XYZ file of C-alpha atoms in Angstrom:
614
model
C 43.813 10.438 -13.360
C 41.015 11.594 -15.694
C 43.555 13.516 -17.823
C 45.182 10.196 -18.672
C 42.108 8.842 -20.486
C 42.498 10.958 -23.676
C 46.173 10.026 -23.717
C 45.307 6.341 -23.425
C 42.823 6.622 -26.311
C 45.445 8.284 -28.534
C 47.914 5.509 -27.778
C 45.362 2.820 -28.624
C 44.521 4.562 -31.912
C 48.243 4.661 -32.769
C 48.505 0.959 -31.993
C 45.507 0.204 -34.267
C 47.384 1.683 -37.244
C 50.183 -0.813 -36.727
C 48.305 -3.987 -35.830
C 44.838 -5.055 -34.650
C 44.080 -4.484 -30.992
C 43.328 -7.375 -28.697
C 39.864 -7.652 -27.195
C 41.272 -6.468 -23.873
C 42.794 -3.386 -25.494
C 39.494 -2.620 -27.231
C 37.689 -2.934 -23.900
C 40.234 -0.664 -22.227
C 39.814 1.931 -24.969
C 36.022 1.695 -24.718
C 36.210 2.189 -20.953
C 38.470 5.221 -21.430
C 35.847 6.739 -23.749
C 33.212 5.964 -21.119
C 35.257 7.789 -18.449
C 35.556 10.743 -20.845
C 31.731 10.654 -21.234
C 32.140 10.031 -24.968
C 29.354 7.466 -24.940
C 29.012 7.151 -28.723
C 32.616 6.015 -29.119
C 32.389 3.813 -26.020
C 29.327 2.073 -27.477
C 31.003 1.685 -30.863
C 34.183 0.156 -29.459
C 32.367 -2.188 -27.115
C 30.084 -3.296 -29.973
C 33.116 -4.131 -32.112
C 34.437 -6.404 -29.382
C 31.037 -7.989 -28.756
C 30.526 -8.768 -32.433
C 33.877 -10.588 -32.468
C 33.515 -12.322 -29.112
C 30.176 -12.157 -27.338
C 31.639 -13.615 -24.143
C 32.740 -10.348 -22.575
C 34.164 -10.291 -19.040
C 31.423 -9.377 -16.579
C 32.995 -6.004 -15.788
C 33.066 -4.885 -19.415
C 29.620 -6.322 -20.175
C 28.239 -3.992 -17.523
C 30.223 -1.056 -18.900
C 29.057 -1.795 -22.452
C 25.401 -1.718 -21.441
C 25.993 1.482 -19.463
C 27.290 3.037 -22.681
C 24.276 1.724 -24.615
C 21.947 3.283 -22.036
C 23.664 6.665 -22.305
C 23.422 6.720 -26.111
C 20.116 4.984 -26.821
C 18.279 5.045 -23.509
C 16.758 2.082 -21.724
C 14.948 1.092 -24.929
C 18.238 0.160 -26.580
C 19.245 -1.847 -23.500
C 15.923 -3.714 -23.578
C 16.407 -4.473 -27.268
C 19.888 -5.866 -26.620
C 18.639 -8.064 -23.772
C 15.781 -9.447 -25.830
C 18.041 -10.163 -28.819
C 20.696 -11.936 -26.746
C 18.746 -14.013 -24.198
C 20.965 -17.081 -24.340
C 24.197 -15.135 -23.862
C 23.199 -13.504 -20.579
C 22.130 -15.109 -17.327
C 18.325 -15.387 -16.992
C 18.500 -13.660 -13.598
C 20.327 -10.673 -15.071
C 17.786 -10.365 -17.880
C 14.886 -10.713 -15.440
C 16.350 -8.088 -13.086
C 16.994 -5.670 -15.915
C 13.620 -6.014 -17.652
C 11.662 -5.515 -14.422
C 13.632 -2.413 -13.474
C 13.327 -1.037 -17.008
C 9.560 -1.711 -16.892
C 9.309 0.029 -13.527
C 11.167 3.083 -14.767
C 9.047 3.137 -17.927
C 5.617 2.370 -16.448
C 5.936 4.296 -13.199
C 6.679 7.585 -14.950
C 8.232 9.806 -12.294
C 9.921 7.377 -9.907
C 10.630 10.141 -7.410
C 10.192 9.044 -3.799
C 8.353 10.959 -1.078
C 11.504 11.215 1.034
C 12.514 14.554 2.549
C 16.267 14.600 1.938
C 18.799 16.858 3.649
C 22.570 17.271 3.466
C 24.159 16.737 6.889
C 25.823 19.699 8.582
C 28.922 17.716 9.494
C 30.009 16.925 5.916
C 33.574 17.909 5.067
C 35.227 18.881 1.750
C 36.493 15.282 1.640
C 34.827 11.905 1.216
C 32.247 11.140 3.939
C 30.342 7.877 3.504
C 29.213 4.528 5.021
C 26.832 5.775 7.750
C 25.832 3.423 10.568
C 23.526 3.819 13.565
C 25.375 3.797 16.892
C 23.069 4.147 19.915
C 21.808 7.764 19.562
C 24.692 8.699 17.281
C 25.903 8.124 13.765
C 29.124 6.389 12.767
C 30.620 7.008 9.341
C 33.835 6.751 7.331
C 35.749 9.812 6.203
C 38.945 10.887 4.483
C 39.073 14.005 6.665
C 41.951 14.349 9.080
C 41.607 13.634 12.804
C 41.248 16.371 15.424
C 44.989 16.342 16.118
C 45.780 16.682 12.416
C 43.398 19.597 12.051
C 44.773 21.326 15.142
C 48.263 21.042 13.675
C 47.586 22.967 10.494
C 45.564 23.190 7.313
C 42.359 21.318 6.754
C 43.866 18.555 4.619
C 42.651 15.055 3.878
C 44.165 12.151 5.727
C 46.286 9.593 3.871
C 44.012 6.895 5.261
C 40.291 6.561 5.920
C 39.097 6.612 9.502
C 35.867 6.119 11.454
C 34.117 9.078 13.054
C 31.006 9.523 15.172
C 28.563 12.402 15.463
C 25.574 13.148 17.689
C 22.122 13.351 16.108
C 19.915 16.313 16.954
C 16.121 16.187 17.203
C 15.788 16.700 13.441
C 18.148 13.859 12.578
C 21.053 16.100 11.611
C 24.625 15.250 12.653
C 26.555 17.537 14.996
C 29.716 17.374 17.087
C 31.844 15.105 14.882
C 34.803 13.380 16.527
C 37.147 10.533 15.752
C 35.482 7.358 17.027
C 37.387 6.348 20.148
C 35.670 3.028 21.018
C 37.951 1.086 18.689
C 41.739 0.735 18.838
C 43.779 3.562 17.361
C 45.158 2.511 13.971
C 47.612 4.146 11.568
C 46.094 2.833 8.337
C 42.668 2.410 6.697
C 39.646 1.596 8.819
C 36.063 2.194 7.834
C 32.544 1.085 6.803
C 31.455 0.356 10.407
C 28.358 -1.453 11.630
C 27.318 -1.440 15.273
C 25.481 -4.463 16.682
C 23.473 -3.462 19.723
C 22.851 -7.116 20.557
C 26.588 -7.937 20.708
C 27.610 -4.419 21.782
C 30.343 -4.669 19.176
C 31.442 -2.710 16.120
C 32.209 -4.594 12.911
C 34.454 -2.737 10.464
C 37.252 -3.120 7.940
C 40.902 -2.188 8.272
C 44.124 -2.570 6.320
C 46.037 -5.795 6.675
C 49.029 -5.163 8.904
C 51.458 -7.001 11.159
C 53.502 -5.489 13.965
C 52.397 -2.028 12.945
C 53.383 -2.411 9.295
C 51.227 -2.957 6.220
C 51.470 -6.451 4.728
C 51.100 -7.246 1.035
C 50.362 -10.289 -1.098
C 52.786 -11.627 -3.720
C 51.550 -9.014 -6.228
C 52.164 -6.101 -3.860
C 48.487 -5.650 -2.989
C 47.394 -4.530 0.473
C 43.790 -5.643 0.903
C 41.207 -4.824 3.568
C 40.371 -7.282 6.333
C 37.157 -7.470 8.349
C 37.062 -7.602 12.123
C 35.199 -6.442 15.204
C 35.885 -4.520 18.378
C 34.007 -5.344 21.588
C 32.679 -2.863 24.138
C 36.148 -2.667 25.740
C 37.791 -1.803 22.436
C 39.433 -5.196 21.929
C 39.838 -5.938 18.210
C 39.893 -9.340 16.509
C 40.110 -10.272 12.840
C 37.149 -12.237 11.442
C 37.834 -12.414 7.704
C 41.341 -11.866 6.432
C 43.040 -12.659 3.125
C 46.001 -10.767 1.712
C 44.488 -10.926 -1.803
C 40.813 -10.314 -0.950
C 39.269 -7.066 0.254
C 36.180 -7.079 2.459
C 33.760 -4.163 2.788
C 30.575 -3.068 4.534
C 29.821 -5.628 7.254
C 26.244 -6.007 8.482
C 25.336 -8.325 11.373
C 21.772 -9.696 11.557
C 20.856 -10.580 15.127
C 17.922 -12.905 14.343
C 19.862 -15.269 12.087
C 23.396 -14.694 13.342
C 24.462 -14.007 9.746
C 27.281 -11.597 9.051
C 26.812 -10.009 5.624
C 29.583 -8.227 3.729
C 30.883 -7.329 0.273
C 34.010 -8.948 -1.121
C 35.848 -9.434 -4.408
C 36.324 -13.226 -4.267
C 37.274 -14.925 -7.507
C 34.413 -16.872 -9.051
C 31.771 -14.292 -8.186
C 29.249 -12.805 -10.577
C 31.074 -9.545 -11.210
C 33.252 -7.118 -9.261
C 32.408 -7.074 -5.571
C 29.563 -9.426 -4.595
C 27.484 -9.694 -1.435
C 28.077 -12.697 0.847
C 27.191 -13.892 4.317
C 28.705 -16.251 6.849
C 26.954 -17.949 9.737
C 28.274 -16.902 13.119
C 27.974 -17.817 16.767
C 27.712 -14.483 18.574
C 29.820 -12.902 15.869
C 32.418 -15.692 15.576
C 32.636 -17.108 12.041
C 31.119 -20.606 11.788
C 30.890 -21.223 8.020
C 32.388 -20.523 4.634
C 31.096 -17.451 2.778
C 27.780 -17.933 0.948
C 27.186 -15.858 -2.173
C 23.755 -14.191 -2.197
C 23.212 -15.440 -5.735
C 22.577 -14.048 -9.231
C 19.433 -12.093 -8.400
C 21.409 -9.914 -5.987
C 24.890 -10.064 -7.490
C 25.455 -8.919 -11.070
C 28.306 -8.231 -13.514
C 28.639 -4.898 -11.694
C 29.707 -4.149 -8.122
C 27.389 -4.759 -5.174
C 28.194 -3.243 -1.774
C 26.666 -2.033 1.502
C 24.103 -4.680 2.578
C 21.550 -3.551 5.172
C 18.405 -5.358 6.348
C 15.270 -3.640 7.624
C 11.909 -5.333 8.246
C 12.558 -8.267 5.927
C 14.002 -6.173 3.095
C 17.614 -6.243 1.950
C 18.960 -2.847 0.909
C 22.242 -2.575 -0.977
C 23.993 -0.562 -3.663
C 24.993 -1.602 -7.181
C 26.469 0.050 -10.262
C 24.653 -2.314 -12.636
C 23.720 -0.816 -16.013
C 19.947 -0.512 -15.500
C 20.274 1.999 -12.636
C 19.672 5.732 -12.764
C 23.312 6.658 -12.415
C 26.603 5.159 -11.304
C 25.999 3.433 -7.968
C 22.291 3.175 -7.020
C 20.472 1.840 -3.960
C 18.143 -1.161 -4.377
C 15.699 -3.119 -2.241
C 15.013 -6.873 -2.365
C 12.567 -8.846 -0.250
C 14.098 -11.754 1.664
C 12.195 -14.945 0.845
C 12.680 -18.482 2.151
C 15.817 -20.654 1.859
C 18.191 -17.756 1.181
C 16.136 -16.658 -1.834
C 15.531 -13.021 -2.735
C 13.043 -11.137 -4.867
C 14.234 -9.109 -7.833
C 16.081 -6.039 -6.505
C 14.140 -2.876 -7.267
C 15.709 0.535 -7.733
C 14.659 2.968 -4.975
C 13.850 5.652 -7.544
C 14.831 9.270 -7.953
C 15.866 11.456 -5.002
C 17.297 8.530 -3.069
C 19.149 7.765 -6.302
C 20.585 10.218 -8.813
C 22.700 10.288 -11.973
C 25.754 10.078 -9.690
C 26.777 7.532 -7.021
C 24.310 6.827 -4.196
C 25.175 4.070 -1.733
C 25.379 2.880 1.872
C 21.698 3.387 2.708
C 20.539 2.621 6.274
C 17.051 3.073 7.733
C 15.173 2.713 11.018
C 11.892 3.678 12.671
C 11.468 7.319 13.578
C 8.889 9.524 15.243
C 5.176 9.722 14.318
C 5.113 6.451 12.347
C 7.794 7.636 9.954
C 11.225 6.295 9.041
C 14.604 7.989 9.059
C 17.620 6.958 7.056
C 21.020 8.022 5.790
C 23.127 7.376 2.697
C 26.162 8.743 0.872
C 26.187 10.462 -2.508
C 28.466 12.524 -4.723
C 25.493 14.241 -6.386
C 25.840 17.949 -7.250
C 25.271 20.463 -4.478
C 27.190 18.710 -1.732
C 30.068 19.945 0.399
C 32.688 17.422 -0.742
C 33.311 14.432 -2.996
C 30.994 12.031 -1.140
C 28.552 13.608 1.315
C 26.259 12.104 3.909
C 22.538 12.737 3.407
C 19.630 12.084 5.728
C 16.026 11.450 4.765
C 12.659 11.106 6.458
C 9.951 9.067 4.745
C 6.510 7.710 5.680
C 6.842 4.228 4.167
C 9.670 1.899 3.220
C 11.321 3.322 0.097
C 11.270 1.580 -3.246
C 9.018 1.314 -6.286
C 6.209 -1.078 -5.373
C 6.092 -4.481 -7.055
C 4.083 -7.675 -6.702
C 6.142 -10.790 -5.972
C 4.705 -14.288 -5.888
C 6.615 -17.443 -5.083
C 5.683 -21.029 -4.277
C 5.085 -24.305 -6.110
C 2.762 -25.959 -8.604
C 1.467 -29.228 -7.146
C -0.283 -32.281 -8.614
C -3.501 -32.577 -6.598
C -3.791 -36.281 -7.317
C -0.309 -37.311 -6.193
C 0.797 -34.268 -4.156
C 4.003 -34.245 -6.210
C 5.454 -30.948 -7.371
C 5.230 -30.329 -11.106
C 8.247 -29.133 -13.062
C 8.030 -27.251 -16.377
C 4.594 -25.833 -15.548
C 3.691 -22.371 -16.860
C 2.881 -19.705 -14.276
C 1.313 -16.514 -15.610
C 0.248 -13.184 -14.142
C -2.430 -11.283 -16.054
C -3.745 -7.764 -15.519
C -7.417 -6.847 -15.224
C -7.763 -6.656 -19.029
C -6.423 -10.197 -19.471
C -3.030 -9.072 -20.804
C -0.194 -11.384 -19.775
C 2.177 -9.369 -17.595
C 4.773 -12.088 -17.191
C 5.185 -15.839 -17.544
C 7.733 -18.165 -15.940
C 8.348 -21.922 -15.920
C 8.623 -23.948 -12.710
C 12.024 -25.470 -12.011
C 12.938 -29.112 -11.369
C 11.439 -28.833 -7.873
C 8.174 -27.406 -9.184
C 9.044 -24.050 -7.658
C 8.543 -20.620 -9.200
C 9.074 -16.967 -8.419
C 7.532 -14.190 -10.474
C 7.526 -10.432 -10.060
C 5.815 -7.569 -11.887
C 5.103 -3.877 -11.290
C 2.270 -3.372 -8.787
C -1.274 -3.721 -10.150
C -4.712 -2.985 -8.724
C -5.778 -6.545 -9.508
C -4.029 -9.627 -10.854
C -5.118 -13.011 -12.178
C -2.763 -15.869 -11.300
C -2.684 -18.916 -13.574
C -0.784 -22.185 -13.664
C -0.962 -24.720 -16.487
C 0.876 -27.540 -18.214
C 0.137 -29.738 -21.195
C -2.298 -32.584 -20.396
C -3.053 -30.845 -17.087
C -5.846 -28.694 -15.780
C -5.450 -24.935 -15.347
C -5.343 -23.095 -12.034
C -6.840 -19.622 -12.299
C -7.733 -17.177 -9.546
C -8.101 -13.396 -9.401
C -7.032 -11.155 -6.541
C -7.773 -7.535 -5.708
C -5.220 -5.119 -4.251
C -5.836 -5.951 -0.574
C -5.483 -9.677 -1.281
C -2.263 -9.098 -3.218
C -0.622 -7.702 -0.089
C -1.447 -10.939 1.738
C -0.567 -13.640 -0.775
C 2.840 -12.252 -1.711
C 4.189 -12.629 1.817
C 4.056 -16.432 2.074
C 4.586 -19.395 -0.282
C 1.692 -19.664 -2.729
C 0.985 -23.199 -3.931
C -1.275 -23.922 -6.905
C -2.835 -27.311 -7.507
C -3.483 -28.734 -10.954
C -4.369 -32.229 -12.137
C -3.051 -34.398 -14.949
C -5.775 -35.757 -17.198
C -3.854 -39.057 -17.131
C -4.404 -39.288 -13.376
C -8.166 -38.948 -13.858
C -8.670 -41.324 -16.777
C -8.112 -45.067 -17.192
C -8.839 -47.557 -19.927
C -11.796 -49.857 -19.233
C -13.550 -52.079 -21.781
C -11.436 -50.507 -24.542
C -12.697 -47.058 -23.597
C -11.222 -44.057 -21.781
C -13.290 -43.590 -18.619
C -13.004 -41.348 -15.576
C -11.443 -43.114 -12.594
C -14.116 -43.717 -9.953
C -14.426 -46.152 -7.115
C -17.093 -48.710 -8.032
C -20.490 -47.851 -6.625
C -23.887 -49.593 -6.604
C -27.452 -48.399 -6.649
C -29.917 -49.997 -4.261
C -31.605 -53.047 -5.821
C -34.178 -51.951 -8.363
C -33.623 -48.261 -7.547
C -32.053 -45.274 -9.315
C -31.758 -42.965 -6.312
C -28.446 -41.115 -5.852
C -27.243 -42.051 -2.381
C -24.564 -40.097 -0.459
C -22.027 -42.801 -1.329
C -22.843 -42.471 -5.041
C -22.795 -38.661 -4.805
C -19.284 -38.808 -3.350
C -18.037 -40.515 -6.517
C -20.040 -38.345 -8.898
C -18.534 -35.243 -7.273
C -15.229 -36.413 -8.727
C -16.806 -36.093 -12.172
C -18.011 -32.583 -11.330
C -14.482 -31.663 -10.263
C -12.935 -33.233 -13.382
C -15.220 -31.259 -15.700
C -14.522 -28.056 -13.734
C -10.815 -28.619 -14.303
C -11.231 -29.763 -17.916
C -14.269 -27.897 -19.290
C -13.642 -29.354 -22.746
C -14.480 -32.923 -21.660
C -17.205 -34.649 -23.686
C -18.831 -37.462 -21.740
C -21.088 -40.447 -22.279
C -22.800 -41.914 -19.236
C -23.236 -45.668 -19.405
C -25.244 -47.783 -16.960
C -25.131 -51.611 -16.978
C -26.966 -54.209 -14.922
C -26.353 -57.907 -14.319
C -28.558 -60.624 -15.845
C -30.739 -61.101 -12.806
C -34.313 -59.989 -13.460
C -36.114 -59.479 -16.713
C -34.292 -58.001 -19.695
C -36.841 -55.211 -20.226
C -36.763 -54.312 -16.538
C -32.986 -54.230 -16.542
C -32.941 -51.960 -19.576
C -35.438 -49.599 -17.963
C -33.628 -49.417 -14.628
C -30.240 -48.895 -16.282
C -31.609 -46.002 -18.361
C -33.185 -44.515 -15.230
C -29.842 -44.753 -13.454
C -27.958 -43.167 -16.368
C -30.474 -40.309 -16.419
C -30.207 -39.911 -12.615
C -26.433 -39.577 -12.923
C -26.862 -37.030 -15.712
C -29.345 -35.002 -13.671
C -27.082 -35.034 -10.624
C -24.091 -33.819 -12.624
C -26.043 -31.039 -14.310
C -27.585 -29.955 -11.017
C -24.084 -29.652 -9.582
C -22.559 -27.470 -12.239
C -21.757 -29.711 -15.212
C -22.975 -28.108 -18.413
C -25.402 -30.150 -20.554
C -22.956 -29.536 -23.415
C -20.412 -31.749 -21.617
C -22.790 -34.755 -21.527
C -23.454 -35.975 -25.051
C -25.261 -39.212 -24.131
C -26.743 -41.028 -21.153
C -27.406 -44.631 -22.105
C -28.756 -47.596 -20.217
C -27.581 -50.911 -21.699
C -29.325 -53.185 -19.254
C -27.737 -56.647 -19.436
C -26.631 -56.354 -23.074
C -22.905 -56.023 -22.327
C -22.082 -58.634 -19.731
C -18.404 -59.021 -18.859
C -18.538 -62.735 -18.015
C -20.663 -65.863 -18.476
C -23.232 -64.977 -15.801
C -26.103 -64.978 -18.282
C -29.751 -65.847 -17.709
C -30.087 -69.219 -16.014
C -26.356 -69.590 -15.244
C -25.351 -70.145 -11.645
C -22.937 -67.438 -10.476
C -21.805 -66.165 -7.124
C -23.013 -62.693 -6.198
C -19.529 -61.240 -6.625
C -19.458 -62.396 -10.257
C -22.888 -60.895 -10.947
C -21.697 -57.588 -9.443
C -18.894 -57.359 -11.999
C -21.583 -56.806 -14.603
C -23.398 -54.108 -12.625
C -21.425 -50.961 -13.336
C -21.673 -47.273 -14.201
C -19.115 -45.782 -16.595
C -18.362 -42.132 -17.389
C -16.710 -42.409 -20.805
C -14.473 -39.579 -22.102
C -15.321 -39.467 -25.787
C -12.676 -36.918 -26.857
C -9.782 -38.162 -24.716
C -7.497 -38.824 -27.681
C -8.261 -35.390 -29.125
C -7.884 -33.300 -25.972
C -4.152 -32.599 -26.178
């Protein structure tokens, strides 16, 4: 097939001399150059199409950026993403920039895994490993035992499922055709064994009465089904025009994950799940969304200890198909998938990773790769590692909340800063006030949330605390200045419940302190506030006495605020007006009910710079 690519390029060049190529023909020619590893020409041709029509099909957008990476490195890809933010999905840009940052900032992204090629690999394709009791299931193009006994070691026309025993070092021995599923003459592969259901999920060719069946375009797709412990098979997902791959059943949720090439996805094959009842389909497929699925192909979902592992050929990987890890958050949300780094990934295709606990607090896993040095096209590899693989990141998700109303705040800025105060990343909360933000791992991080006319949340965390807060929703409370201030007597004043001093006294009682603590909190949230403290009395008593007591009360309020953390620079004045500014006609000598006199006795905390704050 590869020999046809130069021929295709020559034909397209001939066509160009006669008439302009269509965008599709340009894309096809660019892809042919890419297959020939002529990355300069692939980049040039893709760029010509993009300059004419920036809305490239997802498949070719991915191929174009792969070509850019091969010619100009990840720096050229970053430049393209930053120059075309509105033409690409924000999730794709976010995924790419984080993975580029990780590859750039982490230096050598090599894992600590001890990797070994399995003894049972054949000269043909061996891939899609799956744990099966104390054995390993996998898919292979090798012939069955009967085929091999009959003659030369030749590949089979169809894929089949095999099993092998695992020795005490995790290597595979004693490979045989897997006999716990019905014998089948056509493709069957990518198995997953559910210990809870004692059933094997796998894919097989669509057939009826022993014959392959095709859709109206002559396509024979792959269906998904399961075989129980007695070997009884049933179809679960079947469509003559849709192929299904790589089932994974999660016992805790009853979700059946898989890859499929449904129309309307984000790229080639996307990852989906359906809800099941003991393995029986109970819902329509749910796409895992744009943080997992990309313009490329995503396959081979596998969940281990709250992390989703899968493979993708998206442009920001190390090679063709790479393995990634994403943390499963709440409400079917996922963190940004992170490349597992070198060794587990290579410049070639690496996919189908599975992992489980092993001896001495270590982990053991398997994957397929066509990297150099193997025995065939795709080989099975094992690895032993101390910790879960993947370049470490810090992920924070939650909401920004109005502390006054308990409502969530949309369009708030959430920032992560490093220990030098440099902004690592900034995001905006969505319509529900929710956010999710992820950066390469740091020794310490400051988390901030802010919005215009609101206070700022700011808190720093050291490395041990970072491990804790990223595992659960993190909510940050801020306050709107408009919720703290009201207009009274043609002035902007802090909202306080009305309070009274004891008659003739200026002592701060617990009830008064409770209200003044609101002022302390307001200044802590808005350090730029400039205040004037006003104290007023009613007309009862002598005018000089009332002036003196009101000044004493204003000074007592000032002293309390300063003693509880308010800077003297925030309090510009403390003034006692006595009875000079009565609000009604309860003047000297007038008869008024006590409630009317009390309207005149009041303490106001005036915000002098309210109109200038924002």
